[in-house]
Amino acid sequence: MGMRVRSPEFDFTDVSPRWGANLEAVHLVNAQGIIPAYIEPFLIKVMRRAAEELDPLVDAELLHDIDLFNRQEGQHYRLHRAFNAMVRDGGYPDMTDYEAVFERDYEHFLRTRSLRWLLAYCEGFETIGSTGAELWVDGLMETELGAPPSPAADLWKWHLAEEYEHRTVVNRVYHRLYGRPRLVAWLYRARGIVTASRHLNRRTSPLRRYLLDVDRRGMTDEQRRQSEEREAATARKLGTANLRRLARAFSPFYDPATTPPPAGQQAILARYPAAAAGRGRSTST
């Protein structure tokens, strides 16, 4: 089944920022919520810039997929901004400071980096997202979070299912424009994964600490100690699970088209029908 643009709605009105029993895991995810809210508009701009370098006749199929990719990403960042507002308005007003720094990073990248660097970074992010889809789609993250059914969990599951669905697009664009020589293309792509990983961690880790610090103000010393232990254990468990899946992407023979789908992929996407014609357009400029 090909890519589809969907327009789900998730109502966070009655959702608490502490939407799972494992507070430390929840705030890890809450902090990661700033990623799609700001990286997705950046991705759209990079892909539009790349599309200008493609041949409308030779690359017609790829250009069509870029359009679908951008429209999906437009939906992602729209809904994640609503998710972030739910977290921010739930008692974490300084979250805006962390978001502003992150947004400025992408403005700086667009002004100062080459298209090859931008595509390698974007391909690195897309690799991270698609390899992490299994954790959400097949339920490991919900188990770790101790999260009951909620719009928050549904948002992430839908989003990561679509990350897997469009996993090949940036990779194909990167190789179409910068796939030769192959060794250089591989090294540059591998560096893009590392660069994206480090950058995202550098921006989300301080926000996670802030979110947890707000909640830990009301804890006893023993409760704080237990919270810190859970935070470390959660980071180790999820970090190991992600790295194990991501490791295969460093192979020079890596092709995202050959990665098997999460078991629950189609069941999740089937919940959200394709958007009507004219809906789901990306609005970032």
XYZ file of N, CA and C in Angstrom:
855
model
N 0.852 -1.195 0.000
C 0.000 0.000 0.000
C 0.884 1.240 0.000
N 0.577 2.235 -0.865
C 1.374 3.440 -0.938
C 1.053 4.408 0.185
N 1.814 5.515 0.202
C 1.594 6.534 1.228
C 0.225 7.178 1.059
N -0.352 7.544 2.181
C -1.612 8.273 2.179
C -1.500 9.445 3.150
N -2.198 10.509 2.822
C -2.266 11.660 3.725
C -3.536 11.532 4.550
N -3.386 11.553 5.856
C -4.514 11.394 6.772
C -4.648 12.649 7.628
N -5.850 12.918 8.073
C -6.098 14.122 8.891
C -6.821 13.750 10.177
N -6.169 12.983 11.048
C -6.813 12.651 12.324
C -6.882 13.868 13.232
N -7.736 13.799 14.207
C -7.817 14.835 15.230
C -7.683 14.164 16.589
N -6.850 14.725 17.441
C -6.667 14.197 18.790
C -6.992 15.328 19.772
N -7.949 15.077 20.614
C -8.410 16.090 21.569
C -7.670 15.902 22.889
N -6.815 16.870 23.218
C -6.006 16.789 24.443
C -6.622 17.569 25.604
N -7.884 17.988 25.456
C -8.521 18.833 26.470
C -8.465 18.203 27.856
N -8.743 16.931 27.954
C -8.803 16.272 29.257
C -7.576 15.400 29.529
N -6.495 15.634 28.786
C -5.273 14.844 28.956
C -4.325 15.590 29.890
N -3.790 14.882 30.871
C -2.801 15.456 31.782
C -1.410 15.304 31.189
N -0.497 16.269 31.435
C 0.890 16.084 31.006
C 1.527 14.841 31.620
N 0.964 14.345 32.706
C 1.458 13.115 33.347
C 0.500 11.987 32.977
N 0.523 11.612 31.695
C -0.486 10.730 31.117
C -0.127 9.252 31.186
N 0.868 8.900 31.997
C 1.230 7.507 32.210
C 1.759 7.319 33.611
N 1.781 6.073 34.083
C 2.208 5.789 35.452
C 3.706 5.990 35.647
N 4.504 5.746 34.619
C 5.949 5.936 34.697
C 6.247 7.380 34.322
N 6.274 8.251 35.324
C 6.437 9.681 35.091
C 7.719 9.985 34.330
N 8.765 9.250 34.644
C 10.066 9.513 34.026
C 10.028 9.192 32.524
N 9.357 8.104 32.154
C 9.207 7.767 30.741
C 8.284 8.760 30.041
N 7.232 9.187 30.734
C 6.291 10.142 30.146
C 6.996 11.445 29.814
N 7.822 11.937 30.739
C 8.503 13.207 30.463
C 9.611 13.052 29.427
N 10.150 11.872 29.280
C 11.068 11.629 28.172
C 10.320 11.841 26.854
N 9.110 11.286 26.761
C 8.304 11.448 25.553
C 7.821 12.890 25.416
N 7.390 13.503 26.523
C 6.945 14.898 26.464
C 8.047 15.807 25.936
N 9.277 15.563 26.362
C 10.397 16.370 25.884
C 10.639 16.131 24.396
N 10.474 14.903 23.960
C 10.669 14.602 22.544
C 9.574 15.208 21.682
N 8.494 15.641 22.312
C 7.412 16.262 21.555
C 7.818 17.539 20.843
N 8.888 18.196 21.316
C 9.310 19.412 20.606
C 9.963 19.063 19.269
N 10.406 17.815 19.111
C 11.101 17.452 17.869
C 10.180 17.596 16.667
N 9.066 16.875 16.590
C 8.223 17.003 15.389
C 7.632 18.393 15.207
N 7.414 19.101 16.287
C 6.824 20.432 16.157
C 7.728 21.394 15.404
N 9.040 21.160 15.430
C 9.980 22.076 14.785
C 10.797 21.432 13.672
N 11.070 20.141 13.783
C 11.846 19.517 12.712
C 10.986 19.275 11.472
N 9.697 19.047 11.640
C 8.864 18.736 10.478
C 8.760 19.930 9.513
N 8.541 21.167 9.982
C 8.595 22.300 9.048
C 9.961 22.433 8.378
N 11.017 22.150 9.122
C 12.368 22.157 8.567
C 12.492 21.114 7.458
N 12.001 19.907 7.697
C 12.029 18.850 6.688
C 11.301 19.285 5.421
N 10.150 19.880 5.575
C 9.375 20.319 4.418
C 10.169 21.326 3.590
N 10.817 22.264 4.251
C 11.598 23.275 3.534
C 12.793 22.656 2.819
N 13.459 21.717 3.472
C 14.598 21.052 2.832
C 14.141 20.252 1.623
N 13.028 19.539 1.759
C 12.549 18.721 0.646
C 12.071 19.597 -0.517
N 11.504 20.742 -0.228
C 11.130 21.650 -1.311
C 12.370 22.163 -2.032
N 13.415 22.436 -1.267
C 14.666 22.887 -1.874
C 15.268 21.779 -2.733
N 15.220 20.544 -2.230
C 15.747 19.410 -2.992
C 14.930 19.175 -4.253
N 13.610 19.355 -4.165
C 12.736 19.116 -5.323
C 13.113 20.021 -6.490
N 13.628 21.197 -6.181
C 14.030 22.119 -7.241
C 15.229 21.604 -8.031
N 15.974 20.652 -7.442
C 17.149 20.092 -8.110
C 16.813 18.842 -8.931
N 15.579 18.380 -8.868
C 15.181 17.168 -9.571
C 14.583 17.494 -10.935
N 14.605 16.509 -11.802
C 14.070 16.649 -13.156
C 12.586 16.269 -13.152
N 11.711 17.189 -13.528
C 10.265 16.882 -13.482
C 9.863 15.672 -14.316
N 10.606 15.362 -15.359
C 10.275 14.211 -16.195
C 10.906 12.940 -15.660
N 12.191 12.966 -15.409
C 12.904 11.773 -14.934
C 12.461 11.395 -13.525
N 12.196 12.399 -12.685
C 11.939 12.162 -11.258
C 10.478 12.394 -10.880
N 9.579 12.179 -11.821
C 8.163 12.477 -11.563
C 7.622 11.689 -10.375
N 7.952 10.404 -10.278
C 7.451 9.585 -9.173
C 8.004 10.064 -7.840
N 9.291 10.379 -7.821
C 9.908 10.852 -6.580
C 9.320 12.197 -6.174
N 9.086 13.077 -7.119
C 8.478 14.368 -6.805
C 7.066 14.189 -6.248
N 6.331 13.225 -6.776
C 4.997 12.915 -6.235
C 5.096 12.451 -4.795
N 6.076 11.597 -4.501
C 6.247 11.098 -3.142
C 6.709 12.199 -2.195
N 7.503 13.130 -2.690
C 7.911 14.274 -1.867
C 6.686 15.084 -1.455
N 5.762 15.266 -2.383
C 4.534 16.005 -2.056
C 3.738 15.291 -0.967
N 3.576 13.976 -1.090
C 2.859 13.222 -0.069
C 3.598 13.270 1.266
N 4.911 13.125 1.219
C 5.741 13.206 2.419
C 5.530 14.543 3.122
N 5.598 15.630 2.367
C 5.438 16.956 2.966
C 4.051 17.139 3.566
N 3.053 16.596 2.915
C 1.689 16.729 3.438
C 1.512 15.913 4.717
N 2.106 14.737 4.783
C 2.077 13.975 6.037
C 2.795 14.737 7.146
N 3.968 15.268 6.830
C 4.735 15.980 7.852
C 4.004 17.229 8.326
N 3.269 17.859 7.440
C 2.475 19.013 7.849
C 1.437 18.646 8.897
N 0.827 17.481 8.746
C -0.123 17.005 9.748
C 0.599 16.691 11.061
N 1.769 16.109 10.975
C 2.508 15.734 12.188
C 2.807 16.950 13.049
N 3.373 17.981 12.434
C 3.777 19.107 13.286
C 2.570 19.883 13.797
N 1.489 19.915 13.033
C 0.273 20.599 13.502
C -0.243 19.959 14.787
N -0.325 18.642 14.800
C -0.886 17.948 15.958
C 0.095 17.900 17.122
N 1.374 17.831 16.842
C 2.333 17.836 17.937
C 2.424 19.204 18.606
N 2.149 20.253 17.890
C 2.109 21.563 18.547
C 0.951 21.633 19.534
N -0.163 20.991 19.197
C -1.282 20.922 20.145
C -0.903 20.067 21.352
N -0.205 18.974 21.116
C 0.285 18.136 22.213
C 1.218 18.932 23.119
N 2.137 19.690 22.534
C 3.075 20.483 23.327
C 2.355 21.553 24.139
N 1.315 22.137 23.574
C 0.540 23.139 24.313
C -0.118 22.511 25.533
N -0.585 21.275 25.394
C -1.169 20.556 26.532
C -0.127 20.396 27.642
N 1.097 20.004 27.288
C 2.154 19.838 28.287
C 2.510 21.184 28.907
N 2.765 22.181 28.068
C 3.192 23.499 28.529
C 2.164 24.126 29.466
N 0.891 24.047 29.087
C -0.166 24.680 29.871
C -0.517 23.885 31.124
N 0.049 22.688 31.244
C -0.220 21.862 32.412
C 0.716 22.105 33.574
N 1.486 23.187 33.516
C 2.345 23.537 34.640
C 3.815 23.666 34.317
N 4.157 23.803 33.017
C 5.571 23.858 32.615
C 5.789 25.040 31.664
N 5.543 26.270 32.135
C 5.571 27.439 31.243
C 6.934 27.715 30.624
N 8.024 27.330 31.290
C 9.354 27.610 30.748
C 9.710 26.712 29.571
N 8.837 25.807 29.226
C 9.058 24.958 28.054
C 9.270 25.797 26.798
N 8.654 26.986 26.746
C 8.787 27.846 25.569
C 10.242 28.223 25.311
N 11.049 28.367 26.364
C 12.457 28.733 26.192
C 13.215 27.636 25.447
N 12.932 26.394 25.773
C 13.600 25.266 25.120
C 13.142 25.132 23.672
N 11.877 25.390 23.444
C 11.354 25.328 22.077
C 11.986 26.410 21.200
N 12.161 27.600 21.757
C 12.709 28.708 20.973
C 14.138 28.416 20.521
N 14.942 27.826 21.395
C 16.316 27.467 21.030
C 16.320 26.452 19.897
N 15.457 25.463 20.003
C 15.367 24.411 19.001
C 14.963 24.987 17.650
N 13.984 25.882 17.664
C 13.522 26.491 16.421
C 14.626 27.321 15.775
N 15.401 28.037 16.580
C 16.498 28.842 16.038
C 17.569 27.964 15.404
N 17.797 26.788 15.946
C 18.768 25.869 15.349
C 18.423 25.595 13.894
N 17.155 25.311 13.634
C 16.770 24.949 12.270
C 16.802 26.150 11.331
N 16.498 27.320 11.847
C 16.647 28.528 11.042
C 18.113 28.731 10.666
N 19.008 28.477 11.617
C 20.448 28.595 11.366
C 20.905 27.554 10.345
N 20.460 26.324 10.476
C 20.845 25.276 9.527
C 20.442 25.666 8.106
N 19.221 26.153 7.945
C 18.733 26.498 6.618
C 19.519 27.648 5.999
N 20.017 28.549 6.822
C 20.788 29.685 6.308
C 22.222 29.316 5.971
N 22.799 28.371 6.703
C 24.255 28.201 6.646
C 24.730 26.859 6.084
N 23.882 25.864 5.962
C 24.334 24.537 5.563
C 24.025 24.249 4.097
N 24.852 23.400 3.507
C 24.629 22.986 2.122
C 23.428 22.051 2.036
N 22.891 21.908 0.826
C 21.771 20.997 0.646
C 22.182 19.566 0.966
N 23.397 19.181 0.635
C 23.833 17.818 0.957
C 23.854 17.601 2.466
N 24.348 18.561 3.224
C 24.360 18.439 4.686
C 22.933 18.364 5.208
N 22.069 19.240 4.695
C 20.681 19.262 5.160
C 19.982 17.934 4.885
N 20.188 17.376 3.693
C 19.558 16.104 3.364
C 20.120 14.966 4.203
N 21.429 14.980 4.465
C 22.017 13.924 5.302
C 21.462 13.999 6.717
N 21.301 15.207 7.251
C 20.699 15.370 8.577
C 19.259 14.860 8.562
N 18.484 15.269 7.553
C 17.092 14.843 7.472
C 16.983 13.332 7.300
N 17.865 12.750 6.494
C 17.846 11.309 6.319
C 18.193 10.613 7.626
N 19.122 11.202 8.390
C 19.438 10.654 9.701
C 18.233 10.664 10.623
N 17.510 11.773 10.637
C 16.316 11.845 11.479
C 15.260 10.847 11.036
N 15.021 10.757 9.735
C 14.019 9.822 9.233
C 14.399 8.379 9.554
N 15.687 8.085 9.531
C 16.150 6.744 9.902
C 15.848 6.461 11.361
N 16.125 7.434 12.223
C 15.843 7.285 13.650
C 14.341 7.076 13.865
N 13.527 7.869 13.174
C 12.086 7.769 13.351
C 11.518 6.446 12.886
N 11.961 5.994 11.714
C 11.385 4.757 11.174
C 11.849 3.529 11.938
N 13.104 3.545 12.420
C 13.570 2.390 13.187
C 12.957 2.363 14.580
N 12.542 3.539 15.089
C 11.882 3.581 16.388
C 10.387 3.304 16.318
N 9.851 3.186 15.099
C 8.413 2.992 14.951
C 7.938 1.722 15.641
N 8.753 0.677 15.579
C 8.354 -0.589 16.179
C 8.067 -0.452 17.667
N 8.848 0.396 18.358
C 8.666 0.562 19.804
C 7.264 1.086 20.122
N 6.761 1.980 19.279
C 5.434 2.549 19.515
C 4.333 1.694 18.912
N 4.512 1.316 17.669
C 3.426 0.651 16.952
C 3.064 -0.687 17.586
N 4.075 -1.402 18.063
C 3.805 -2.721 18.637
C 3.674 -2.717 20.154
N 3.629 -1.518 20.766
C 3.195 -1.416 22.148
C 4.249 -1.380 23.229
N 5.549 -1.513 22.894
C 6.572 -1.493 23.940
C 6.574 -0.175 24.698
N 6.417 0.935 23.975
C 6.443 2.234 24.633
C 5.264 2.395 25.585
N 4.075 1.982 25.194
C 2.919 2.100 26.077
C 3.115 1.277 27.341
N 3.723 0.094 27.195
C 3.995 -0.741 28.366
C 4.974 -0.049 29.289
N 6.030 0.515 28.721
C 7.038 1.202 29.537
C 6.453 2.442 30.206
N 5.593 3.135 29.496
C 4.972 4.341 30.033
C 3.925 4.030 31.100
N 3.385 2.827 31.076
C 2.246 2.523 31.926
C 1.067 3.382 31.543
N 0.874 3.542 30.223
C -0.117 4.490 29.732
C -1.405 3.790 29.350
N -2.523 4.203 29.921
C -3.822 3.695 29.457
C -4.132 4.303 28.095
N -5.124 3.783 27.400
C -5.506 4.386 26.113
C -5.798 5.876 26.281
N -5.228 6.682 25.404
C -5.425 8.129 25.498
C -5.064 8.768 24.163
N -5.540 10.006 23.933
C -5.143 10.703 22.704
C -3.627 10.902 22.607
N -2.946 11.022 23.745
C -1.493 11.216 23.714
C -0.799 9.998 23.114
N -1.126 8.811 23.619
C -0.523 7.592 23.078
C -0.939 7.377 21.632
N -2.198 7.668 21.300
C -2.674 7.474 19.932
C -1.936 8.388 18.960
N -1.658 9.612 19.378
C -0.907 10.539 18.529
C 0.441 9.959 18.146
N 1.181 9.476 19.136
C 2.522 8.968 18.871
C 2.480 7.704 18.024
N 1.518 6.840 18.277
C 1.427 5.601 17.495
C 1.105 5.899 16.031
N 0.153 6.782 15.797
C -0.173 7.172 14.420
C 1.036 7.812 13.742
N 1.672 8.744 14.442
C 2.810 9.454 13.857
C 3.928 8.483 13.484
N 4.298 7.598 14.401
C 5.412 6.692 14.117
C 5.042 5.669 13.049
N 3.776 5.293 12.972
C 3.354 4.407 11.879
C 3.547 5.095 10.530
N 3.257 6.392 10.467
C 3.476 7.111 9.212
C 4.953 7.350 8.959
N 5.758 7.484 10.007
C 7.206 7.596 9.810
C 7.733 6.356 9.103
N 7.230 5.190 9.504
C 7.638 3.976 8.804
C 7.111 3.994 7.372
N 5.890 4.440 7.194
C 5.268 4.412 5.867
C 6.067 5.240 4.861
N 6.582 6.398 5.266
C 7.309 7.237 4.304
C 8.825 7.182 4.500
N 9.289 6.083 5.047
C 10.693 5.943 5.443
C 11.688 6.034 4.289
N 11.253 5.772 3.053
C 12.209 5.722 1.939
C 12.406 7.065 1.250
N 11.540 8.038 1.482
C 11.506 9.218 0.621
C 12.786 10.043 0.717
N 13.178 10.448 1.916
C 14.380 11.274 2.046
C 15.614 10.480 1.622
N 15.647 9.192 1.953
C 16.768 8.357 1.544
C 16.909 8.340 0.024
N 15.800 8.213 -0.682
C 15.848 8.191 -2.147
C 16.278 9.535 -2.716
N 15.802 10.623 -2.114
C 16.201 11.951 -2.581
C 17.701 12.155 -2.362
N 18.173 11.776 -1.185
C 19.593 11.915 -0.876
C 20.448 11.153 -1.891
N 20.095 9.912 -2.148
C 20.896 9.104 -3.084
C 20.728 9.569 -4.526
N 19.569 10.124 -4.854
C 19.385 10.651 -6.210
C 20.317 11.825 -6.463
N 20.496 12.683 -5.476
C 21.307 13.881 -5.663
C 22.769 13.694 -5.277
N 23.029 12.845 -4.273
C 24.389 12.748 -3.733
C 24.846 11.300 -3.550
N 24.348 10.402 -4.364
C 24.662 8.984 -4.207
C 25.981 8.537 -4.803
N 26.733 9.448 -5.424
C 28.031 9.106 -6.006
C 29.082 10.102 -5.546
N 30.291 9.629 -5.271
C 30.696 8.218 -5.197
C 30.069 7.514 -3.998
N 29.865 6.201 -4.113
C 29.096 5.462 -3.123
C 29.718 5.507 -1.735
N 31.041 5.387 -1.656
C 31.693 5.393 -0.341
C 31.483 6.732 0.359
N 31.659 7.809 -0.380
C 31.468 9.141 0.201
C 30.009 9.324 0.612
N 29.081 8.860 -0.231
C 27.650 8.979 0.085
C 27.317 8.223 1.365
N 27.882 7.027 1.509
C 27.627 6.240 2.714
C 28.191 6.929 3.952
N 29.436 7.406 3.875
C 30.056 8.055 5.032
C 29.286 9.311 5.430
N 28.870 10.073 4.448
C 28.146 11.307 4.736
C 26.781 11.000 5.346
N 26.124 9.957 4.829
C 24.817 9.564 5.378
C 24.955 9.069 6.806
N 25.991 8.249 7.073
C 26.218 7.745 8.432
C 26.485 8.898 9.392
N 27.251 9.879 8.922
C 27.509 11.048 9.767
C 26.224 11.815 10.028
N 25.312 11.815 9.056
C 24.030 12.485 9.253
C 23.227 11.864 10.380
N 23.277 10.531 10.498
C 22.571 9.856 11.592
C 23.150 10.290 12.936
N 24.472 10.303 13.021
C 25.139 10.688 14.269
C 24.853 12.152 14.598
N 24.954 13.019 13.595
C 24.720 14.450 13.806
C 23.296 14.714 14.292
N 22.326 14.092 13.641
C 20.931 14.283 14.044
C 20.697 13.754 15.447
N 21.244 12.577 15.741
C 21.055 11.975 17.075
C 21.604 12.877 18.161
N 22.814 13.352 17.962
C 23.443 14.206 18.972
C 22.690 15.511 19.140
N 22.287 16.110 18.045
C 21.577 17.378 18.128
C 20.245 17.223 18.856
N 19.477 16.205 18.501
C 18.178 16.001 19.127
C 18.329 15.714 20.619
N 19.305 14.909 20.971
C 19.529 14.609 22.388
C 19.970 15.863 23.147
N 20.803 16.682 22.497
C 21.299 17.897 23.161
C 20.167 18.881 23.451
N 19.136 18.870 22.633
C 18.030 19.804 22.838
C 16.907 19.230 23.700
N 16.684 17.927 23.665
C 15.572 17.365 24.440
C 15.971 16.995 25.860
N 17.222 16.650 26.085
C 17.643 16.254 27.439
C 17.449 17.369 28.466
N 17.857 18.624 28.189
C 17.605 19.694 29.166
C 16.121 19.918 29.412
N 15.298 19.777 28.389
C 13.854 19.942 28.584
C 13.310 18.825 29.458
N 13.761 17.610 29.254
C 13.317 16.495 30.106
C 13.691 16.758 31.554
N 14.900 17.267 31.781
C 15.324 17.576 33.160
C 14.434 18.653 33.764
N 14.096 19.668 32.967
C 13.212 20.723 33.471
C 11.852 20.159 33.866
N 11.244 19.362 33.000
C 9.929 18.795 33.280
C 9.958 17.960 34.560
N 10.992 17.139 34.700
C 11.097 16.312 35.899
C 11.397 17.155 37.140
N 12.222 18.171 36.987
C 12.541 19.023 38.143
C 11.290 19.703 38.686
N 10.388 20.132 37.791
C 9.142 20.755 38.241
C 8.357 19.788 39.117
N 8.255 18.534 38.695
C 7.476 17.562 39.460
C 8.200 17.101 40.712
N 9.513 17.125 40.682
C 10.270 16.653 41.841
C 10.314 17.665 42.985
N 9.878 18.880 42.723
C 9.879 19.884 43.789
C 8.983 19.475 44.944
N 7.942 18.738 44.663
C 7.022 18.323 45.721
C 7.323 16.950 46.295
N 8.467 16.360 45.923
C 8.805 15.019 46.392
C 9.658 15.062 47.646
N 9.563 14.015 48.436
C 10.490 13.834 49.549
C 11.834 13.389 48.977
N 12.861 13.389 49.820
C 14.178 12.944 49.368
C 14.135 11.512 48.857
N 13.369 10.644 49.543
C 13.281 9.259 49.112
C 12.531 9.141 47.786
N 11.473 9.882 47.635
C 10.736 9.853 46.373
C 11.594 10.358 45.214
N 12.379 11.386 45.493
C 13.275 11.907 44.449
C 14.317 10.862 44.065
N 14.866 10.180 45.054
C 15.866 9.145 44.769
C 15.262 8.047 43.897
N 14.043 7.613 44.237
C 13.390 6.579 43.450
C 13.091 7.067 42.029
N 12.703 8.330 41.907
C 12.427 8.899 40.604
C 13.694 8.925 39.751
N 14.799 9.307 40.338
C 16.066 9.345 39.595
C 16.504 7.949 39.160
N 16.244 6.961 40.011
C 16.576 5.577 39.636
C 15.699 5.109 38.481
N 14.410 5.438 38.522
C 13.519 5.057 37.421
C 13.918 5.755 36.124
N 14.328 7.008 36.243
C 14.760 7.750 35.050
C 15.955 7.068 34.401
N 16.934 6.683 35.203
C 18.132 6.023 34.668
C 17.788 4.675 34.056
N 16.929 3.913 34.738
C 16.554 2.593 34.232
C 15.776 2.704 32.926
N 14.876 3.684 32.846
C 14.094 3.889 31.626
C 15.000 4.278 30.468
N 15.937 5.192 30.725
C 16.855 5.630 29.675
C 17.690 4.460 29.163
N 18.145 3.596 30.074
C 18.948 2.439 29.644
C 18.121 1.487 28.798
N 16.923 1.185 29.249
C 16.083 0.209 28.549
C 15.699 0.694 27.160
N 15.198 1.918 27.081
C 14.756 2.423 25.794
C 15.932 2.749 24.894
N 17.024 3.225 25.482
C 18.217 3.503 24.694
C 18.770 2.248 24.047
N 18.821 1.166 24.801
C 19.300 -0.104 24.261
C 18.392 -0.609 23.153
N 17.077 -0.517 23.365
C 16.124 -0.971 22.352
C 16.256 -0.168 21.065
N 16.440 1.145 21.185
C 16.583 1.986 19.995
C 17.896 1.719 19.269
N 18.979 1.623 20.014
C 20.289 1.412 19.393
C 20.344 0.087 18.658
N 19.728 -0.925 19.216
C 19.728 -2.240 18.568
C 19.053 -2.157 17.204
N 17.983 -1.399 17.118
C 17.277 -1.265 15.846
C 17.998 -0.325 14.889
N 18.639 0.707 15.442
C 19.293 1.706 14.611
C 20.613 1.210 14.028
N 21.244 0.254 14.683
C 22.579 -0.190 14.277
C 22.614 -0.644 12.819
N 21.542 -1.297 12.369
C 21.548 -1.811 10.995
C 21.600 -0.702 9.961
N 21.191 0.507 10.340
C 21.155 1.610 9.386
C 22.546 2.118 9.036
N 23.561 1.732 9.793
C 24.922 2.168 9.502
C 25.600 1.298 8.453
N 24.959 0.234 8.040
C 25.516 -0.609 6.994
C 25.551 0.154 5.669
N 26.628 0.007 4.888
C 26.659 0.644 3.560
C 25.610 0.070 2.614
N 25.014 -1.060 2.973
C 24.001 -1.690 2.138
C 22.584 -1.417 2.655
N 22.466 -0.545 3.626
C 21.161 -0.249 4.217
C 20.204 0.311 3.179
N 19.008 -0.224 3.155
C 17.940 0.265 2.291
C 16.663 0.238 3.117
N 16.109 1.403 3.456
C 14.912 1.405 4.314
C 13.731 0.670 3.702
N 13.726 0.519 2.377
C 12.611 -0.187 1.735
C 12.553 -1.649 2.136
N 13.670 -2.203 2.595
C 13.717 -3.629 2.941
C 13.471 -3.885 4.417
N 13.303 -2.839 5.229
C 13.080 -3.058 6.660
C 11.652 -3.545 6.866
N 11.465 -4.632 7.624
C 10.119 -5.179 7.802
C 9.244 -4.241 8.623
N 7.957 -4.190 8.333
C 7.058 -3.291 9.060
C 6.793 -3.788 10.469
N 6.504 -2.893 11.397
C 6.018 -3.324 12.702
C 4.751 -4.154 12.534
N 4.544 -5.100 13.420
C 3.420 -6.030 13.279
C 2.074 -5.313 13.240
N 1.943 -4.234 14.015
C 0.652 -3.546 14.094
C 0.501 -2.380 13.148
N 1.387 -2.253 12.188
C 1.421 -1.103 11.293
C 0.081 -0.826 10.600
N -0.405 -1.782 9.856
C -1.615 -1.547 9.072
C -2.850 -1.367 9.955
N -2.888 -2.061 11.089
C -4.034 -1.927 11.984
C -4.150 -0.507 12.518
N -3.012 0.105 12.838
C -3.041 1.480 13.337
C -3.441 2.445 12.231
N -2.821 2.328 11.069
C -3.124 3.263 9.989
C -4.557 3.122 9.488
N -5.120 1.921 9.606
C -6.500 1.706 9.150
C -7.515 2.491 9.975
N -7.108 2.933 11.157
C -8.022 3.720 11.994
C -8.261 5.113 11.422
N -7.351 5.568 10.563
C -7.378 6.948 10.103
C -7.488 6.974 8.579
N -8.654 7.235 8.036
C -8.819 7.218 6.583
C -8.037 8.335 5.919
N -7.818 8.165 4.634
C -7.105 9.193 3.875
C -7.889 10.482 3.894
N -7.157 11.595 3.873
C -7.798 12.905 3.865
C -8.509 13.147 2.544
N -9.573 13.926 2.580
C -10.268 14.296 1.347
C -9.367 15.150 0.488
N -9.607 15.173 -0.791
C -8.800 15.978 -1.706
C -8.780 17.428 -1.252
N -7.561 17.995 -1.251
C -7.415 19.389 -0.842
C -7.133 19.563 0.628
N -7.301 18.490 1.425
C -6.995 18.582 2.845
C -5.620 18.007 3.086
N -5.049 18.340 4.234
C -3.763 17.771 4.596
C -2.604 18.419 3.886
N -2.788 19.613 3.294
C -1.696 20.290 2.627
C -0.716 20.843 3.660
N 0.586 20.749 3.357
C 1.580 21.342 4.249
C 1.495 22.854 4.104
N 1.638 23.567 5.205
C 1.468 25.018 5.189
C 2.748 25.762 5.490
N 3.832 25.036 5.785
C 5.082 25.702 6.114
C 5.657 26.367 4.889
N 6.188 27.560 5.074
C 6.781 28.291 3.951
C 8.222 28.609 4.236
